Amino acid sequence: MNDEPPAPDPVGEDARIDALDERLKALREREEKRNQPTASAGTDENYRLGNRVLSELLGGLAGGLFIGWVIDHFAGTSPWGLLVMLFFGIFVAFRNIIRISNRRPD
């Protein structure tokens, strides 16, 4: 059917290939261990502190804007109540951020 001679049988396992497979397996295990995420308490604490600073800043701005809008709406002093309360909210937000940043770590 086929005029070509049959191919030789595959050579048995070579010791070098076995050693290479073992080394590759060990390297993969070390790489997986190295790439696993590690959560430390310091990272978590810094994340919470950053979220607190962000919430103080946004809360001060939003609170000042809302209170200023309410004052303008009922007193008819548009836009002065809004502007004054916005700057007051910014002042309070930065004051709170400075207080947070000046705290000593526990």
mmCIF file of C-alpha atoms in Angstrom:
data_model
loop_
_atom_site.group_PDB
_atom_site.id
_atom_site.type_symbol
_atom_site.label_atom_id
_atom_site.label_comp_id
_atom_site.label_asym_id
_atom_site.label_seq_id
_atom_site.Cartn_x
_atom_site.Cartn_y
_atom_site.Cartn_z
ATOM 1 C CA MET A 1 0.000 0.000 0.000
ATOM 2 C CA ASN A 2 2.664 2.440 1.001
ATOM 3 C CA ASP A 3 6.061 2.269 -0.650
ATOM 4 C CA GLU A 4 7.836 4.138 2.175
ATOM 5 C CA PRO A 5 9.647 2.108 4.817
ATOM 6 C CA PRO A 6 8.038 2.187 8.274
ATOM 7 C CA ALA A 7 9.287 4.836 10.677
ATOM 8 C CA PRO A 8 11.549 3.655 13.487
ATOM 9 C CA ASP A 9 9.970 3.133 16.877
ATOM 10 C CA PRO A 10 10.153 6.133 19.223
ATOM 11 C CA VAL A 11 13.094 6.169 21.533
ATOM 12 C CA GLY A 12 12.377 5.382 25.176
ATOM 13 C CA GLU A 13 12.191 8.142 27.783
ATOM 14 C CA ASP A 14 15.359 10.097 28.153
ATOM 15 C CA ALA A 15 16.589 11.004 31.649
ATOM 16 C CA ARG A 16 17.233 14.570 30.491
ATOM 17 C CA ILE A 17 13.579 15.019 29.523
ATOM 18 C CA ASP A 18 12.469 13.703 32.915
ATOM 19 C CA ALA A 19 14.828 16.108 34.678
ATOM 20 C CA LEU A 20 13.568 18.980 32.520
ATOM 21 C CA ASP A 21 9.941 18.124 33.330
ATOM 22 C CA GLU A 22 10.731 18.108 37.058
ATOM 23 C CA ARG A 23 12.502 21.450 36.867
ATOM 24 C CA LEU A 24 9.624 22.979 34.898
ATOM 25 C CA LYS A 25 7.111 21.690 37.423
ATOM 26 C CA ALA A 26 9.132 23.158 40.303
ATOM 27 C CA LEU A 27 9.438 26.491 38.515
ATOM 28 C CA ARG A 28 5.693 26.610 37.817
ATOM 29 C CA GLU A 29 4.936 25.951 41.493
ATOM 30 C CA ARG A 30 7.335 28.695 42.606
ATOM 31 C CA GLU A 31 5.834 31.119 40.071
ATOM 32 C CA GLU A 32 2.284 30.375 41.233
ATOM 33 C CA LYS A 33 3.320 30.912 44.855
ATOM 34 C CA ARG A 34 5.053 34.174 43.941
ATOM 35 C CA ASN A 35 2.054 35.503 42.005
ATOM 36 C CA GLN A 36 -0.511 34.812 44.712
ATOM 37 C CA PRO A 37 -1.952 38.054 46.099
ATOM 38 C CA THR A 38 -0.930 38.876 49.615
ATOM 39 C CA ALA A 39 -3.115 41.052 51.805
ATOM 40 C CA SER A 40 -1.334 42.782 54.614
ATOM 41 C CA ALA A 41 -2.852 44.776 57.442
ATOM 42 C CA GLY A 42 -0.955 47.929 56.426
ATOM 43 C CA THR A 43 -2.395 47.881 52.935
ATOM 44 C CA ASP A 44 -5.915 47.456 54.276
ATOM 45 C CA GLU A 45 -5.437 50.307 56.753
ATOM 46 C CA ASN A 46 -4.150 52.651 54.037
ATOM 47 C CA TYR A 47 -7.082 51.731 51.795
ATOM 48 C CA ARG A 48 -9.554 52.582 54.569
ATOM 49 C CA LEU A 49 -7.772 55.848 55.299
ATOM 50 C CA GLY A 50 -7.893 56.849 51.634
ATOM 51 C CA ASN A 51 -11.597 56.062 51.475
ATOM 52 C CA ARG A 52 -12.199 58.141 54.581
ATOM 53 C CA VAL A 53 -10.339 61.122 53.121
ATOM 54 C CA LEU A 54 -12.311 60.826 49.891
ATOM 55 C CA SER A 55 -15.620 60.630 51.734
ATOM 56 C CA GLU A 56 -14.739 63.688 53.844
ATOM 57 C CA LEU A 57 -13.906 65.671 50.736
ATOM 58 C CA LEU A 58 -17.005 64.665 48.798
ATOM 59 C CA GLY A 59 -19.255 64.975 51.853
ATOM 60 C CA GLY A 60 -18.021 68.485 52.607
ATOM 61 C CA LEU A 61 -18.601 69.620 49.046
ATOM 62 C CA ALA A 62 -22.002 67.959 48.697
ATOM 63 C CA GLY A 63 -23.147 69.130 52.126
ATOM 64 C CA GLY A 64 -22.107 72.702 51.438
ATOM 65 C CA LEU A 65 -23.800 72.704 48.058
ATOM 66 C CA PHE A 66 -27.035 71.265 49.440
ATOM 67 C CA ILE A 67 -27.245 73.596 52.434
ATOM 68 C CA GLY A 68 -26.398 76.590 50.219
ATOM 69 C CA TRP A 69 -29.073 75.599 47.709
ATOM 70 C CA VAL A 70 -31.654 75.292 50.519
ATOM 71 C CA ILE A 71 -30.711 78.723 51.880
ATOM 72 C CA ASP A 72 -30.944 80.235 48.390
ATOM 73 C CA HIS A 73 -34.252 78.523 47.719
ATOM 74 C CA PHE A 74 -35.981 79.780 50.876
ATOM 75 C CA ALA A 75 -34.209 83.134 51.330
ATOM 76 C CA GLY A 76 -34.058 84.119 47.662
ATOM 77 C CA THR A 77 -30.380 85.060 47.856
ATOM 78 C CA SER A 78 -29.296 83.133 44.760
ATOM 79 C CA PRO A 79 -26.302 82.428 44.168
ATOM 80 C CA TRP A 80 -24.671 83.902 47.279
ATOM 81 C CA GLY A 81 -25.883 81.368 49.820
ATOM 82 C CA LEU A 82 -24.771 78.554 47.540
ATOM 83 C CA LEU A 83 -21.314 80.047 47.010
ATOM 84 C CA VAL A 84 -20.743 80.880 50.672
ATOM 85 C CA MET A 85 -21.826 77.442 51.846
ATOM 86 C CA LEU A 86 -19.782 75.745 49.099
ATOM 87 C CA PHE A 87 -16.621 77.479 50.313
ATOM 88 C CA PHE A 88 -17.568 76.722 53.896
ATOM 89 C CA GLY A 89 -18.003 73.036 52.944
ATOM 90 C CA ILE A 90 -14.590 73.041 51.232
ATOM 91 C CA PHE A 91 -13.026 74.614 54.329
ATOM 92 C CA VAL A 92 -14.612 72.025 56.633
ATOM 93 C CA ALA A 93 -13.588 69.148 54.330
ATOM 94 C CA PHE A 94 -9.952 70.244 54.225
ATOM 95 C CA ARG A 95 -9.926 70.842 57.985
ATOM 96 C CA ASN A 96 -11.156 67.285 58.536
ATOM 97 C CA ILE A 97 -8.595 65.890 56.084
ATOM 98 C CA ILE A 98 -5.797 67.726 57.896
ATOM 99 C CA ARG A 99 -7.060 66.368 61.225
ATOM 100 C CA ILE A 100 -7.084 62.829 59.818
ATOM 101 C CA SER A 101 -3.577 63.154 58.389
ATOM 102 C CA ASN A 102 -2.140 64.547 61.638
ATOM 103 C CA ARG A 103 -3.311 61.595 63.735
ATOM 104 C CA ARG A 104 -0.625 59.358 65.108
ATOM 105 C CA PRO A 105 -0.805 55.736 63.999
ATOM 106 C CA ASP A 106 -1.850 53.330 66.716
#
